[in-house]
Coordinates of C-alpha atoms and ligand atoms in Angstrom, one line a residue:
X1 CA -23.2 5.6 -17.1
X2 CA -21.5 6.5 -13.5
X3 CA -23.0 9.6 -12.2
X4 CA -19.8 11.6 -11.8
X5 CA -19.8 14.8 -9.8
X6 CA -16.5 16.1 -10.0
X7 CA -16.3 17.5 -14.0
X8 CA -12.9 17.4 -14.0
X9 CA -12.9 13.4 -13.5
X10 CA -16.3 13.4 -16.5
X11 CA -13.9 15.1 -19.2
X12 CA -11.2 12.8 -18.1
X13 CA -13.2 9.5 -18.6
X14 CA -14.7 11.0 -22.0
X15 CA -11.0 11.8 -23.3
X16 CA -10.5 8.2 -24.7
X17 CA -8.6 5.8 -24.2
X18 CA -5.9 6.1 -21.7
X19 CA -2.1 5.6 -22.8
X20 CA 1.4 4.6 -21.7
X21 CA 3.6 7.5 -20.2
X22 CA 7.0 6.1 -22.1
X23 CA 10.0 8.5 -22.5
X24 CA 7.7 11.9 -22.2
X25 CA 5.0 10.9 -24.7
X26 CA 1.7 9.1 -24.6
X27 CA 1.5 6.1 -26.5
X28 CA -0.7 2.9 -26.7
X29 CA 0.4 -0.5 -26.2
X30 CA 2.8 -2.2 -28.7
X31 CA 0.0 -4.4 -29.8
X32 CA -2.9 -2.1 -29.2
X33 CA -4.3 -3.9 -26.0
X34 CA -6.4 -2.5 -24.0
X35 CA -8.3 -3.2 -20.3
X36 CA -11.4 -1.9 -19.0
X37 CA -11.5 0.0 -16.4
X38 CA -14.7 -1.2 -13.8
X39 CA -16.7 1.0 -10.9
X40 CA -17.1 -1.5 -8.5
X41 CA -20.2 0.2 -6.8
X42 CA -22.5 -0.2 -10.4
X43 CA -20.3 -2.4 -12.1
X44 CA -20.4 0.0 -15.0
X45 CA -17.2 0.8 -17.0
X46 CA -15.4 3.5 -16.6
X47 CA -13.1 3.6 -19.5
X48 CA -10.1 1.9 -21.3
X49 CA -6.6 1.9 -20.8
X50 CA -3.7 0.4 -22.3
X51 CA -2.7 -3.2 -21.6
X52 CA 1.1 -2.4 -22.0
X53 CA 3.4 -5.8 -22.4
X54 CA 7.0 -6.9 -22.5
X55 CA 7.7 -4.6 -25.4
X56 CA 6.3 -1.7 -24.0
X57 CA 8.4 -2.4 -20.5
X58 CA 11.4 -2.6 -22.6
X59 CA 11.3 1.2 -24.1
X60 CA 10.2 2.1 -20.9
X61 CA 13.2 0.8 -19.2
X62 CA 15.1 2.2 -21.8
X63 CA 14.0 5.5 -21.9
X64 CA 14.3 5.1 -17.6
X65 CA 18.1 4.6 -18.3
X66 CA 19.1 7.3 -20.5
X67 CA 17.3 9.9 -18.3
X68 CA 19.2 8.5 -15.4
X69 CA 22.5 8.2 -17.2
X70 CA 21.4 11.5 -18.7
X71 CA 20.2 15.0 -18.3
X72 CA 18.8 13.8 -14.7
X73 CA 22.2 13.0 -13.2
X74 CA 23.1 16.5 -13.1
X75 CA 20.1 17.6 -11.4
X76 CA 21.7 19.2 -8.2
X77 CA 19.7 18.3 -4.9
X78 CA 18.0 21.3 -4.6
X79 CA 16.5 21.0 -8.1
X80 CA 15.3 17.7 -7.0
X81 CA 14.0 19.0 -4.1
X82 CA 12.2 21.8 -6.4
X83 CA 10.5 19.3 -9.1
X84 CA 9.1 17.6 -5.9
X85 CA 7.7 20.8 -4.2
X86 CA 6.2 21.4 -7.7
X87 CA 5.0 18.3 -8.1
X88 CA 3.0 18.9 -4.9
X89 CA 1.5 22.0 -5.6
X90 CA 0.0 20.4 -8.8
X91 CA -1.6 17.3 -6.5
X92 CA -2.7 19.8 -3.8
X93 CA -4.4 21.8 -6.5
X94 CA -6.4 18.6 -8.1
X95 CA -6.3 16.6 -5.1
X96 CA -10.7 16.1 -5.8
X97 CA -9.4 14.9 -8.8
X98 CA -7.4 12.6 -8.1
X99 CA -8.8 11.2 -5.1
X100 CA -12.3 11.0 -7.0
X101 CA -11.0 8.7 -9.7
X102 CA -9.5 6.2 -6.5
X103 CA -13.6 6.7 -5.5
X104 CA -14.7 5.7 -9.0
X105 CA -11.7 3.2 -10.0
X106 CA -11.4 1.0 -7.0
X107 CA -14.3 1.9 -4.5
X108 CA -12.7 4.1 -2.1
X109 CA -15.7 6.2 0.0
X110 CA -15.8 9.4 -1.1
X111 CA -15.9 11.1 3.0
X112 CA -13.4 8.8 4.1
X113 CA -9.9 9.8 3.2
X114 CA -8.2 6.6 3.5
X115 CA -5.2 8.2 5.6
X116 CA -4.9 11.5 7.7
X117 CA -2.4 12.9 5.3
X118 CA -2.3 14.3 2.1
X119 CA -0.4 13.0 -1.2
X120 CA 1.7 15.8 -1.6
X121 CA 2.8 15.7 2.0
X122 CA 4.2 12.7 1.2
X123 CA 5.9 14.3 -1.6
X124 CA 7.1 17.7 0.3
X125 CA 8.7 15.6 2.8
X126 CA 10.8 13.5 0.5
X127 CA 11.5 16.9 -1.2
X128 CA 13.2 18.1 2.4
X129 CA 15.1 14.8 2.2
X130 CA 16.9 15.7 -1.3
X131 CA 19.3 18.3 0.1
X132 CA 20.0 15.7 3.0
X133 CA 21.2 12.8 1.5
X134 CA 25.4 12.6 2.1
X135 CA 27.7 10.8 2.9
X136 CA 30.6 10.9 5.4
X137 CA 33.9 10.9 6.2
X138 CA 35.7 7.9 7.5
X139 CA 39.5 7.9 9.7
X140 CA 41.2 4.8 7.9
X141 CA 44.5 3.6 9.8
X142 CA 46.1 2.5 5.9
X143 CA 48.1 5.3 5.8
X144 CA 47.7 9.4 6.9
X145 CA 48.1 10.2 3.2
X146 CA 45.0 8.8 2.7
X147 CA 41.5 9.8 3.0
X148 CA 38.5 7.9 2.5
X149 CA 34.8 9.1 2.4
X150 CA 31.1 7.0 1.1
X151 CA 29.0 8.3 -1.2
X152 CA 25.5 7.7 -1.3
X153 CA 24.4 7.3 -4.7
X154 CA 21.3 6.1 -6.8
X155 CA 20.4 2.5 -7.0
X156 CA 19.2 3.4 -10.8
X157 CA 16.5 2.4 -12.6
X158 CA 13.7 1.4 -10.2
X159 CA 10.4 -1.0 -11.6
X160 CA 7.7 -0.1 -9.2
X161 CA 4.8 -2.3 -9.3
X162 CA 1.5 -1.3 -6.5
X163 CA -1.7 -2.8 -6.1
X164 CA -5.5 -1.4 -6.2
X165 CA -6.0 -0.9 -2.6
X166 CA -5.2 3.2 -2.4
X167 CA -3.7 3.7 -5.9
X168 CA -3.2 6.9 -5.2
X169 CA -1.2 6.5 -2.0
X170 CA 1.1 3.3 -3.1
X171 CA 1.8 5.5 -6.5
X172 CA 3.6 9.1 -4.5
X173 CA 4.7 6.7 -2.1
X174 CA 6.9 5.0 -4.7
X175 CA 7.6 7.9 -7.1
X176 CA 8.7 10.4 -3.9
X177 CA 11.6 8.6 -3.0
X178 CA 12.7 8.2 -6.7
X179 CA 12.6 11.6 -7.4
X180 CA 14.4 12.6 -3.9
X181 CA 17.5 10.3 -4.5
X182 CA 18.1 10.5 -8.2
X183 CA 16.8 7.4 -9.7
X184 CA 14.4 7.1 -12.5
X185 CA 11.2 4.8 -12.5
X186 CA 8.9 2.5 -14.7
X187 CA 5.6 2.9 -12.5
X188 CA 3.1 -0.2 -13.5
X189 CA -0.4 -0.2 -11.1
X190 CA -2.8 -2.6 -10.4
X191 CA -5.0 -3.6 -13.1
X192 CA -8.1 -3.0 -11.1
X193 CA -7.1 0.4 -10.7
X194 CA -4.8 2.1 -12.8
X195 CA -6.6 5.6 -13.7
X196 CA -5.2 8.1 -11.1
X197 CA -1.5 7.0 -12.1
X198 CA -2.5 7.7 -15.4
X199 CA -4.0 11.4 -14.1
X200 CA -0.9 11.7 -11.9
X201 CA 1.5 11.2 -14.9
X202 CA -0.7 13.9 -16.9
X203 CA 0.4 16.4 -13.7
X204 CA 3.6 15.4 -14.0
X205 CA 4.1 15.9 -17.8
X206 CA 3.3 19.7 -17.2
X207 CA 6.9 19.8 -14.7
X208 CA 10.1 20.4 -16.2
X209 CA 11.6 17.3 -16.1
X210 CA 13.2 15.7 -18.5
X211 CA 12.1 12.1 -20.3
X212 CA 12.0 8.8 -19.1
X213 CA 12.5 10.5 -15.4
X214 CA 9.1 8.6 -14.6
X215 CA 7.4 6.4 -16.8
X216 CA 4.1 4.6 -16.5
X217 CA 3.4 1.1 -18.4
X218 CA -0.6 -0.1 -17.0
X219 CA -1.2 -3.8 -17.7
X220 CA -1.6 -7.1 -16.4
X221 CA 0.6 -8.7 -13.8
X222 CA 1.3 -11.4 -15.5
X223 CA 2.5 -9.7 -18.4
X224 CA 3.7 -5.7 -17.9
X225 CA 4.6 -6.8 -14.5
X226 CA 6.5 -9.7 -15.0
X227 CA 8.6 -8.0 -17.8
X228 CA 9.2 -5.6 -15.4
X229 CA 10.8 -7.5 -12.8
X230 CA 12.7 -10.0 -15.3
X231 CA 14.3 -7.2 -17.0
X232 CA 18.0 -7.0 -17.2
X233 CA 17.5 -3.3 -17.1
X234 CA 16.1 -2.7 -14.0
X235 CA 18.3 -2.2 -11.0
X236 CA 15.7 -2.6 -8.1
X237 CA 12.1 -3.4 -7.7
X238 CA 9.5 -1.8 -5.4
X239 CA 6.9 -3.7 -4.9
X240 CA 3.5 -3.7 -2.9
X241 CA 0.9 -6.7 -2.7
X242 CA 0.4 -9.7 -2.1
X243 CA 2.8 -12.7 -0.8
X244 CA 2.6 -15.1 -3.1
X245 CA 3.3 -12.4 -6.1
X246 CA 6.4 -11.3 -3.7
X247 CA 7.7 -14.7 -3.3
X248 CA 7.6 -14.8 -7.4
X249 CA 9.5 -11.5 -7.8
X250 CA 12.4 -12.6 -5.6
X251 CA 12.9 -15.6 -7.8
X252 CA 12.3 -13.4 -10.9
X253 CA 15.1 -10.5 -9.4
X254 CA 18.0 -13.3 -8.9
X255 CA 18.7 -12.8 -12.6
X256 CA 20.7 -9.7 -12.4
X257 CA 20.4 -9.9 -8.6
X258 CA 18.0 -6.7 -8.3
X259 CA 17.7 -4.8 -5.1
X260 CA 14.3 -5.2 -3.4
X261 CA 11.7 -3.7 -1.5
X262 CA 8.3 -5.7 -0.6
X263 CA 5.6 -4.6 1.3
X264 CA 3.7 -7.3 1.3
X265 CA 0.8 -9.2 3.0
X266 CA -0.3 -9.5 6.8
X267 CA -2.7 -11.4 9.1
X268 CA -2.2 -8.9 11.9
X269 CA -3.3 -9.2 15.7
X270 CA -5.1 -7.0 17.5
X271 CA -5.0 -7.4 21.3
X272 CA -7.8 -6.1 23.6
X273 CA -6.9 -6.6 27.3
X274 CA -9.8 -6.6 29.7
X275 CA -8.5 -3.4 31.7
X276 CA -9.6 -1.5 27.9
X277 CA -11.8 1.4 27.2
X278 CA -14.1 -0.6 25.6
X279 CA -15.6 2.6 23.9
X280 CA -12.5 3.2 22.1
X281 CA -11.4 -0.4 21.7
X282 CA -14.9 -1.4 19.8
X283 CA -14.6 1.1 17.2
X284 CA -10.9 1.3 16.7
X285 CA -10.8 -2.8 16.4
X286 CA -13.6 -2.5 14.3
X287 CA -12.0 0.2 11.8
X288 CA -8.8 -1.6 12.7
X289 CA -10.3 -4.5 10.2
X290 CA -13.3 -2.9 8.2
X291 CA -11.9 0.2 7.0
X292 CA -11.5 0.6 3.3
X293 CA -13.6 -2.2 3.3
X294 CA -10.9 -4.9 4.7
X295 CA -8.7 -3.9 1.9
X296 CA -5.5 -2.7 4.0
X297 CA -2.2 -5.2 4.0
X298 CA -2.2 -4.4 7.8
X299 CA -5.6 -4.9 8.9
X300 CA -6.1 -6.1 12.3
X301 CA -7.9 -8.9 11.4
X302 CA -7.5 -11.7 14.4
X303 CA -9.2 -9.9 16.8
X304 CA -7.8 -11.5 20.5
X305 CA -10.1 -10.6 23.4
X306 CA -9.7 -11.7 27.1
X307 CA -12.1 -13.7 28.3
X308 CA -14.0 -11.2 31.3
X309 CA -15.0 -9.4 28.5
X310 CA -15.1 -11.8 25.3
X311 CA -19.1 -11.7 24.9
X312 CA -19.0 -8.0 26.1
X313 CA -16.6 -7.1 23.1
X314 CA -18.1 -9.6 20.7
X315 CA -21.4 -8.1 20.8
X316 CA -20.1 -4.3 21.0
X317 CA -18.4 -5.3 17.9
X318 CA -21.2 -7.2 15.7
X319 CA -23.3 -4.1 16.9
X320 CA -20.6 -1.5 15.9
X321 CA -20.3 -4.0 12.1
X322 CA -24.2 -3.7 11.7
X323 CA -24.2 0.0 12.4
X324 CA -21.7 0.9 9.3
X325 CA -23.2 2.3 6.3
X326 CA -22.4 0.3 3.6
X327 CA -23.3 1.9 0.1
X328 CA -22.0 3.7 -3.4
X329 CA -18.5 5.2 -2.6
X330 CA -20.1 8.3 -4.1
X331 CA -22.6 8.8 -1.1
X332 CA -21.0 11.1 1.2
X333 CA -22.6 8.8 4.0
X334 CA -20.7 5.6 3.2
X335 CA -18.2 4.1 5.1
X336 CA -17.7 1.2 3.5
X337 CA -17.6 0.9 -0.4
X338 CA -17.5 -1.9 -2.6
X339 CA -14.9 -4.6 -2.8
X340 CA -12.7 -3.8 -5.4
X341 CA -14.3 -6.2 -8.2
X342 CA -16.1 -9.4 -8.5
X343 CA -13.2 -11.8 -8.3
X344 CA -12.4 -10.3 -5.0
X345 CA -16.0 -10.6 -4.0
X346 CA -16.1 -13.9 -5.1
X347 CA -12.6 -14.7 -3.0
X348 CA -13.7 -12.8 0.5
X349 CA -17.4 -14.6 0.1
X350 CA -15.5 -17.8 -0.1
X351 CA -13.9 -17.2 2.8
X352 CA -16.8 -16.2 5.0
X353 CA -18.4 -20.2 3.8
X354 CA -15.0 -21.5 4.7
X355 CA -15.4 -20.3 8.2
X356 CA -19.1 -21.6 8.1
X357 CA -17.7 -25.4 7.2
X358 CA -14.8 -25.1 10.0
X359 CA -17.7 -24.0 12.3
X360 CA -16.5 -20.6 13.7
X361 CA -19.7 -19.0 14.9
X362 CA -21.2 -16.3 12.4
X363 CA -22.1 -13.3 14.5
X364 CA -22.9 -11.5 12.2
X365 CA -22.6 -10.2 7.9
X366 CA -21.3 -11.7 5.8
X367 CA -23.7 -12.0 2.5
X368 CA -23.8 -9.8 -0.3
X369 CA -25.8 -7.0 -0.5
X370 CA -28.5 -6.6 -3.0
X371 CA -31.1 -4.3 -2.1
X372 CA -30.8 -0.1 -2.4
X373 CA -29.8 -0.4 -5.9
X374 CA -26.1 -2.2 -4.3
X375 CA -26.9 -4.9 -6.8
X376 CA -25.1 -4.7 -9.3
X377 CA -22.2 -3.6 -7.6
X378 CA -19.7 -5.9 -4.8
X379 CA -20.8 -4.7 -1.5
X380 CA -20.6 -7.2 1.6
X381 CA -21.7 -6.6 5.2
X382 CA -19.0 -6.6 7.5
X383 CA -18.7 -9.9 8.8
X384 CA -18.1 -11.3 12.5
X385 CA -16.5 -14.3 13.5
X386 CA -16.5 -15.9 16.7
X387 CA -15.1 -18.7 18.6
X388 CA -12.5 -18.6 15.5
X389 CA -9.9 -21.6 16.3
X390 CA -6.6 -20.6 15.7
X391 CA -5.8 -23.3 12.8
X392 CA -9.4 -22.6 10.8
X393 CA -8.5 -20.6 7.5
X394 CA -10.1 -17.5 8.1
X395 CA -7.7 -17.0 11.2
X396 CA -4.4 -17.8 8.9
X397 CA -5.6 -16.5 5.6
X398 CA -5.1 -12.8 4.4
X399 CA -9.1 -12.3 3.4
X400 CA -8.7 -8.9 2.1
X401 CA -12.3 -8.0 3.0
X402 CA -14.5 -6.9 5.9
X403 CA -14.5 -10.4 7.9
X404 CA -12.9 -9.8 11.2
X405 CA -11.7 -13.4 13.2
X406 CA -12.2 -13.1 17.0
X407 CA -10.8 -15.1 19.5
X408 CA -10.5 -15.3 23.7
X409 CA -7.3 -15.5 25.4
X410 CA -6.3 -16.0 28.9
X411 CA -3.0 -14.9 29.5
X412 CA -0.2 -12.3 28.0
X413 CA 1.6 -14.8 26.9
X414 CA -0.7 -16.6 25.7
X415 CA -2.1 -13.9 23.3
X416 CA 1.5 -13.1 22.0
X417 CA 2.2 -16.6 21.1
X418 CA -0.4 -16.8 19.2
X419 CA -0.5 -13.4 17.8
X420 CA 3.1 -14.1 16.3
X421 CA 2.1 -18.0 14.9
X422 CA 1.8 -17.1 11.9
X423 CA 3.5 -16.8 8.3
X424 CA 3.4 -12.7 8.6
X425 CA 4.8 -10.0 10.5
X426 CA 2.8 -6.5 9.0
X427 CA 0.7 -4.7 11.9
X428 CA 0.0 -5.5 15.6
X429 CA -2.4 -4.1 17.7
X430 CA -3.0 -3.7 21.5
X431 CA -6.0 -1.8 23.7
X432 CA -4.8 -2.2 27.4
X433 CA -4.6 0.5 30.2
X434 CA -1.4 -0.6 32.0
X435 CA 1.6 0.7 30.4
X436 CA 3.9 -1.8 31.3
X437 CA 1.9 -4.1 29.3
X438 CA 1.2 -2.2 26.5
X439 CA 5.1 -2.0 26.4
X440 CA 5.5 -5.7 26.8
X441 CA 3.3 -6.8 23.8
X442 CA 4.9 -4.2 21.7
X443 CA 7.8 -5.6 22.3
X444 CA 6.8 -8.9 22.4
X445 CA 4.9 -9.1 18.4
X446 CA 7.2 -9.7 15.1
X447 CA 5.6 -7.0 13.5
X448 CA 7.1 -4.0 11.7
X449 CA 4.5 -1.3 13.0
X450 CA 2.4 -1.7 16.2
X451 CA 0.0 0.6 17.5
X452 CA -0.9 0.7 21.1
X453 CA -4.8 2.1 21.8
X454 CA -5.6 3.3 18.8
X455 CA -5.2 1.4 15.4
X456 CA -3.9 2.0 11.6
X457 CA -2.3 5.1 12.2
X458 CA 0.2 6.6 9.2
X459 CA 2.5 9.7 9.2
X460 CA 5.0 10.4 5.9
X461 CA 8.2 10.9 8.7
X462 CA 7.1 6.8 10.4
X463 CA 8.6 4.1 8.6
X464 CA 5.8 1.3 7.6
X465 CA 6.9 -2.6 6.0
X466 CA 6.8 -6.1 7.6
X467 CA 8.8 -8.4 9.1
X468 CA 8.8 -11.7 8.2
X469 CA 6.9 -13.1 5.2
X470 CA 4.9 -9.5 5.1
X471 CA 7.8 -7.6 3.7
X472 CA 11.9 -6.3 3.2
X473 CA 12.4 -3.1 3.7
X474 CA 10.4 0.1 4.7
X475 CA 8.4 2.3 3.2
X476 CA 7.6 6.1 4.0
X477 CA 10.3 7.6 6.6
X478 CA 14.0 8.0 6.0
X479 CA 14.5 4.5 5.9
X480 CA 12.2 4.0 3.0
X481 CA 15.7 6.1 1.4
X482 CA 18.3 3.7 2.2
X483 CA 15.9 1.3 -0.5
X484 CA 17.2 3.6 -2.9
X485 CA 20.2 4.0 -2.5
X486 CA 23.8 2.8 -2.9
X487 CA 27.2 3.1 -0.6
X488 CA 29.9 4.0 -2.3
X489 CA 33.4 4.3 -0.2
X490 CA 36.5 6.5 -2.2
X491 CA 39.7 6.2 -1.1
X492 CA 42.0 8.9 -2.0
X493 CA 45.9 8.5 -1.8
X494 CA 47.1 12.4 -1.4
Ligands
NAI1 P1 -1.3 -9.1 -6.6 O1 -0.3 -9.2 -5.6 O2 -1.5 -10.1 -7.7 O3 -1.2 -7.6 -7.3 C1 -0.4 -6.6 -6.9 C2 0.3 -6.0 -8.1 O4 1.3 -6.9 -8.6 C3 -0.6 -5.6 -9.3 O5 0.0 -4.4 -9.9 C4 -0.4 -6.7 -10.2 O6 -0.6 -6.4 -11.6 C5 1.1 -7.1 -10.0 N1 1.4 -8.5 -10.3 C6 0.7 -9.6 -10.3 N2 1.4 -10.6 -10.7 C7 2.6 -10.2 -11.0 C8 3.8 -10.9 -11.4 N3 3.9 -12.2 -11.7 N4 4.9 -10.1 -11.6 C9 4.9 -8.8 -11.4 N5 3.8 -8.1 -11.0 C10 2.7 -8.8 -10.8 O7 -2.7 -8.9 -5.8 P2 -4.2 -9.2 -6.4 O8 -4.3 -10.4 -7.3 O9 -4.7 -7.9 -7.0 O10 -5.0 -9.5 -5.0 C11 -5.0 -10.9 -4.5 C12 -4.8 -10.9 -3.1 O11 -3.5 -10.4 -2.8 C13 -5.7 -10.1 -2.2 O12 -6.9 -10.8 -1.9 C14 -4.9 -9.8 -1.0 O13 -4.9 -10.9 -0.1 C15 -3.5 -9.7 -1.5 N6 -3.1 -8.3 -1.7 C16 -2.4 -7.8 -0.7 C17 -2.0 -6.4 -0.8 C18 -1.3 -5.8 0.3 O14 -1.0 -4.6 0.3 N7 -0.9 -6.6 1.3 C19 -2.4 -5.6 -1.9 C20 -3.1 -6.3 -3.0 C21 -3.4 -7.6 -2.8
MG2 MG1 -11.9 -0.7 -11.0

């Protein structure tokens, strides 16, 4: 068994079975399915939870549409705002909880807080936002007996599918915004990962909120998830993950035409000019990829490098990759866990042979790790790529795992034309010393977010979401609001 430190997390894991969240009571899939949950550092299980399905979506989507047709509706703002300021305080005050389970569940190390903000200041600052939403008042030339105003109103009931790579995270950032404009959800994680949205649904159940507000439906994608964003029901999907599952959801939504919101896969560029601080270039690239073990939609992942200081930064970085403590996400030490579970494993390691065949140079990493009792988990040592051509597979692929693709470039425009050939448009990157460049390049790459010396930076108040084939719409921010809402315009003859 796991060696769990936080008791909180052990009675949790010996409770049984974990259940669906449908209509403000626990219950266990239609048919009784269930999934196990793995540890990706031992490969031990954790425990079961419910492998909800098509029939389980439907009462969830049901119970989401009385609630919102319901006692919810009358919710004034400033209760809103007050069952989100709750719902805070109770994630502040198991916050080692929660984030242990992600450290169990999925790999997450347990000294590395995946971003520099908490969960509930996520949720505190959508709870600001729910006195804020309003319309306005518009000067129509119909007629001065007339007056015409918007309204912004709730979209409805919201299907909000994340993936495993911070559970916790993707979860508040999907249920903040539906609790802050007055829609009601069916929340359905990531199979890999699924047990701190079942903890956080246990939090909420002790709020006074009434059913069906938020309900949680754990399964497969292929079956919770799908019924999810086929249903007539639902008036908007959020989704996070990957492309390919995006592009299947937008055919899936033209039913009933649903509103959507993807935040979806990247390739991103990072830039280093040779003018860069080298000190802070190495290690922020280097994080910019291998942090949370690769697993981040907008790694930086083509690493271009001008050529005065290619073999300079190339070595700096398989040095900086080798130096990384790679271990249990228990051990406070670790920097990088586990990959999430052995198919990913199995996918990243096929992508480090692929760049073997198209002969990129292996710098370093790379091969699976199976001495200090790592064995029997998924741990891989950050990998280095060289002399990566711009068409080999690991350069247009998203890997999802600590293999980092760098390449020289000669000129600015050289490094933004290839920095934006390419299917996505997530993050961007650039480590330069002359302002006017750093400018330029920002400009210059079809990215939604880029960050300029210094990378992977989050705040709840910045919007985040790609452009292109890595996303519609943003999340976090006030513009992850609009996703949620309506426009309503009124006009009244007086
Ligand atoms: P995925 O995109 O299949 O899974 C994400 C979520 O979508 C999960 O909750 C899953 O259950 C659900 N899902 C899967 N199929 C669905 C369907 N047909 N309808 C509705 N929901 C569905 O990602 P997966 O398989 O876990 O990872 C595979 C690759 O996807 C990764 O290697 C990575 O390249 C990419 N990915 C990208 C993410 C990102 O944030 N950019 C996040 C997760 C995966
Ligand atoms: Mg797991």
């Amino acid at each position: 068994m796991t060696s769990v430190v936080n008791s909180p997390v052990a009675s949790f894991l010996e409770s049984g079975s974990k259940q669906l969240w449908i209509d403000g009571a626990w219950r266990p899939a239609a048919d009784g399915a269930v999934i196990e949950s793995i540890n990706p550092s031992t490969g031990e299980v954790l425990c079961s939870f419910a492998a909800g399905g098509a029939a389980d979506v439907d009462a969830a989507v049901a119970a989401a549409r009385r609630a919102f047709e319901g006692p919810w509706s009358r919710f004034t703002p400033v209760q809103r705002q007050n069952v989100l300021l709750a719902f805070a305080d109770l994630v502040d005050e198991h916050a080692d909880e929660l984030t242990h389970l992600d450290v169990l569940d999925m790999g997450a190390p347990i000294g590395r807080p995946v971003s520099s903000f908490t969960p509930a200041e996520v949720l505190r600052y959508y709870a600001g936002w729910a006195t804020k939403i309003h319309g306005e008042t518009i000067s129509n030339s119909v007629s001065p007996d007339i007056f015409t105003y918007t309204r912004r109103e709730p979209v409805g009931v919201v299907g909000s599918i994340i993936p495993w790579n911070g559970p916790l995270g993707s979860a508040i950032f999907k249920i903040a915004p539906v609790l802050a404009t007055g829609c009601t959800m069916v929340l359905k994680p990531a199979e890999d990962a699924s047990l701190s949205s079942v903890r956080l649904m246990e939090l909420f159940a002790e709020l006074n909120v009434p059913a069906g507000v938020v309900n949680l439906v754990t399964g497969v994608g292929s079956a919770a998830g799908a019924a999810l964003v086929e249903h007539p029901g639902v008036d908007k999907v959020a989704f996070t993950g990957s492309t390919a599952v995006g592009q299947q959801i937008v055919r899936a939504a033209a039913g009933n035409l649903k509103r959507l919101s993807l935040e979806l896969g990247g390739k991103s560029p990072d830039i280093v000019f040779a003018d860069a601080d080298l000190e802070r270039a190495v290690p922020g690239a280097g994080m910019g990829v291998f942090a949370n073990t690769g697993q981040v939609c907008c790694a930086g992942t083509r690493i271009f490098v001008e050529r005065p200081i290619y073999e300079e930064f190339v070595e700096g970085l398989a040095h900086f990759a080798d130096s990384l403590k790679v271990g249990n996400s228990l051990d406070a030490q670790t920097q990088i866990g586990p990959i999430v579970s052995q198919r990913q494993l199995n996918r990243v390691s096929g992508y480090v042979t692929s760049g073997l065949e198209e002969g990129a140079r292996a710098v370093t990493g790379g091969r699976r790790i199976e001495t200090d009792g790592l064995a029997s988990g998924y741990f891989l040592r950050p990998a280095v790529f060289a002399d990566v051509k711009d068409e080999m597979r690991i350069a247009r692929e998203e890997i999802f795992g600590p293999v980092a693709s760098v390449m020289p470039f000669d000129t600015v425009e050289e490094a933004l034309a290839r920095s934006n050939a390419t299917t996505y448009g997530l993050g961007g990157g650039v480590w330069t010393n002359d302002l006017g460049r750093a400018h330029r390049v920002a400009h210059g790459l079809r990215t939604g977010v880029v960050w300029v010396n210094g990378y992977g930076y989050f705040d709840p108040a910045v919007p985040f979401g790609g452009h292109k084939q890595s996303g519609w719409g943003s999340e976090l921010s006030v513009h992850s609001l609009e996703e949620y809402l309506n426009t309503k315009a009124v006009w009244v003859t007086t």
